[in-house]
Coordinates of C-alpha atoms in Angstrom, one line a residue:
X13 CA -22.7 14.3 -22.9
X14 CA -20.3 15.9 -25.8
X15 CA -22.9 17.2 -28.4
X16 CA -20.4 19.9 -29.9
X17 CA -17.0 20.1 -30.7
X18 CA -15.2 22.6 -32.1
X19 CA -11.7 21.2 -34.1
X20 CA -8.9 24.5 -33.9
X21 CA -5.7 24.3 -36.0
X22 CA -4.0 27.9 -37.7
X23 CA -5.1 28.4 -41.3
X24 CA -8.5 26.3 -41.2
X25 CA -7.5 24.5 -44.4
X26 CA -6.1 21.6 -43.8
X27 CA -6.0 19.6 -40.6
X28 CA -9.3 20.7 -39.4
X29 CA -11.3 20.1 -42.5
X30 CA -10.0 16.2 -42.7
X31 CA -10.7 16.0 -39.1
X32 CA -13.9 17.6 -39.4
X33 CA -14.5 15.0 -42.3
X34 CA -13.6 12.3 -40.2
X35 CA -15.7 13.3 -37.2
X36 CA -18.7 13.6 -39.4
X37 CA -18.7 9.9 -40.5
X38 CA -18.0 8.7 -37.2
X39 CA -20.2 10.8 -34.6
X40 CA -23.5 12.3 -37.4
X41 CA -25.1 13.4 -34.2
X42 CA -22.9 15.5 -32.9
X43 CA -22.4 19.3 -34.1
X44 CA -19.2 19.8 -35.8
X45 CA -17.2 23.0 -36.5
X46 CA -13.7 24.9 -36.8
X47 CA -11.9 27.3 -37.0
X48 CA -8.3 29.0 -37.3
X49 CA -6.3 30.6 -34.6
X50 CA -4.7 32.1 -38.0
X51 CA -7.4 31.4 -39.8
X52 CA -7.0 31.8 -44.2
X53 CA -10.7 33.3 -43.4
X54 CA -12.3 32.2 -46.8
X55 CA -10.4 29.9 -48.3
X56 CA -10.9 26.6 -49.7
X57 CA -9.4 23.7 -47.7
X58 CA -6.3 22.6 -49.5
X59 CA -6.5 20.5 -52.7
X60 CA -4.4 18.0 -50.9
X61 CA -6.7 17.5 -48.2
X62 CA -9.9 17.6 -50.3
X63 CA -8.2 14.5 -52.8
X64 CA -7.2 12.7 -49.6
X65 CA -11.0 12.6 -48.2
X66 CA -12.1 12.3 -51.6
X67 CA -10.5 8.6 -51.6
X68 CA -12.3 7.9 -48.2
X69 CA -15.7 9.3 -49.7
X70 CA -15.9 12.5 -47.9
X71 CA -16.2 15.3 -49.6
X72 CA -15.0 18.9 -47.8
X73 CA -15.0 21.1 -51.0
X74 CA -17.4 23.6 -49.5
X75 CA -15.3 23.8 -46.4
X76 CA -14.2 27.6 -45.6
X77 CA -11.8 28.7 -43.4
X78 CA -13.0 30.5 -40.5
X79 CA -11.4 32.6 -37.6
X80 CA -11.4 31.7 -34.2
X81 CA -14.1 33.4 -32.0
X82 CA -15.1 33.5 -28.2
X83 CA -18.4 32.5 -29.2
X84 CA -17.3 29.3 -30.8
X85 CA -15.0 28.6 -27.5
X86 CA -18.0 29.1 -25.4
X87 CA -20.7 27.5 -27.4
X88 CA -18.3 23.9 -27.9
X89 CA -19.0 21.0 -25.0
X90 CA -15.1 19.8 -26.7
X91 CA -12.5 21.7 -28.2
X92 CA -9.7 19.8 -30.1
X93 CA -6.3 21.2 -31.3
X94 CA -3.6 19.8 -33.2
X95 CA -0.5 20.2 -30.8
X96 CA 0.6 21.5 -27.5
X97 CA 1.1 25.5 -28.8
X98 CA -2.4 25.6 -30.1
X99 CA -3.4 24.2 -26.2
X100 CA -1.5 27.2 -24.8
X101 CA -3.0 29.8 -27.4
X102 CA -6.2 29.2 -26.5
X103 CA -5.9 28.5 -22.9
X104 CA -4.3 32.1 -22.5
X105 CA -6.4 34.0 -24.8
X106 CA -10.0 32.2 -24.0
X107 CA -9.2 31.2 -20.1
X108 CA -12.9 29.3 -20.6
X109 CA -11.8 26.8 -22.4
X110 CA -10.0 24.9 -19.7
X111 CA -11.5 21.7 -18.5
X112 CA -12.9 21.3 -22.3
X113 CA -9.8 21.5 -24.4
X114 CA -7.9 18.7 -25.2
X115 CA -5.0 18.6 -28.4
X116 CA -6.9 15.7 -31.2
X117 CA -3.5 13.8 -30.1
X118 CA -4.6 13.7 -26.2
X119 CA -4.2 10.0 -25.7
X120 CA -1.8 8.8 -27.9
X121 CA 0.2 11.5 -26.8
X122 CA 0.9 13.1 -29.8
X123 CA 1.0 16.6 -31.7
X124 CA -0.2 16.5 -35.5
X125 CA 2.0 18.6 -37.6
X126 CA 1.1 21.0 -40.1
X127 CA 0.9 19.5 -43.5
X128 CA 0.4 23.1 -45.1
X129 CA 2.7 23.9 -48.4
X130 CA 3.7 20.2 -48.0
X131 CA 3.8 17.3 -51.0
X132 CA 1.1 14.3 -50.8
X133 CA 2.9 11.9 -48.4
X134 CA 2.7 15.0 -45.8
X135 CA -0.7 15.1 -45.9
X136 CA -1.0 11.6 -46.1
X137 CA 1.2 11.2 -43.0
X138 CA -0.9 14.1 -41.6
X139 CA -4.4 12.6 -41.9
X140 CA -2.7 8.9 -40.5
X141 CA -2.0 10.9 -37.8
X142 CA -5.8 12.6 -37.7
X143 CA -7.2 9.7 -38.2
X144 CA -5.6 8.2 -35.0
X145 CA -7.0 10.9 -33.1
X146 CA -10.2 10.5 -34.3
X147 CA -10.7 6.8 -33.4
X148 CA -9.5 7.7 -29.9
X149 CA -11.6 10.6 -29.3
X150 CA -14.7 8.9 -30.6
X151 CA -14.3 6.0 -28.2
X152 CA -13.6 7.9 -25.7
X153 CA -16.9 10.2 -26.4
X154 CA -19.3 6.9 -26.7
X155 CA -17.6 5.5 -23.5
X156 CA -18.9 8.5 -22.2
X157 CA -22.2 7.8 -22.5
X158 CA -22.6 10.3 -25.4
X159 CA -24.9 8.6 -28.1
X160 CA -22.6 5.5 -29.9
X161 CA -21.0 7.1 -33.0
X162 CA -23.2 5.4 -35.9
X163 CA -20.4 4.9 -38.8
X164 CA -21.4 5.2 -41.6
X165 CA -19.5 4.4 -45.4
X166 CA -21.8 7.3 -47.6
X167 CA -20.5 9.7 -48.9
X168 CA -20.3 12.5 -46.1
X169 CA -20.6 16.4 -47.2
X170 CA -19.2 18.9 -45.1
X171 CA -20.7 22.6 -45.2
X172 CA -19.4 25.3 -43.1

């Protein structure tokens, strides 16, 4: 039964925190959180992405960005990355993590790119992508016999 998941990408500040966003309104059972492998430690998630889950009523504004620990590796029943180098990083680095890390893109076989520095209709493209992965993994985690995701359409705060 997944009750944790820990969503990697580099900078923390742009793909994780929509993804986190997402997760939140799909599985509110499950313990969320993320970090960087390159983490902006700090840092505000991007205004982009912020605007972006602003229109689907979630709001990351408190989201920080956060370094990658071993702790967070060990403590996380599911790790999810955004593409196949992330996969590797971690695999080499925290050897633990195999058998529980996946890329957010698993099943539709697919990396999500980083939208950082980018204009809107990267992002946009970026959280499509996200989004995708999202749907997949949270199917895949109820199928499990995890507790059914409860959707919900309130506004969703994210704290980190």
């Amino acid at each position: 039964m997944i009750k944790s998941i820990l969503i990697v990408c580099i900078g923390n500040i742009c793909r994780c925190p929509m993804a986190l966003g997402l997760f939140a309104r799909k599985l509110p059972g499950v313990q969320l959180n993320s970090a960087g492998i390159d983490a902006v430690v700090g840092a505000p998630a991007d205004p982009l992405a912020i605007d972006l889950m602003r229109l689907r009523n979630i709001d990351i504004s408190a989201h920080r960005g956060e370094q990658l620990r071993a702790w967070q590796c060990a403590s996380a029943d599911l790790i999810l990355v955004m593409d196949l180098p992330q996969k590797r990083f971690i695999e080499k680095y925290y050897p633990t993590t195999r058998g529980k890390l996946f890329r957010l893109g698993e099943y539709g076989r697919f990396d999500i790119f980083d939208p950082h520095q980018g204009g809107r209709s990267d992002f946009e493209r970026c959280l499509a992508l996200i989004e995708q992965g999202v749907d997949d993994w949270t199917a895949r985690i109820a199928a499990s016999g995890s507790p059914p995701p409860k959707a919900t359409h309130e506004l969703v705060q994210i704290t980190q």
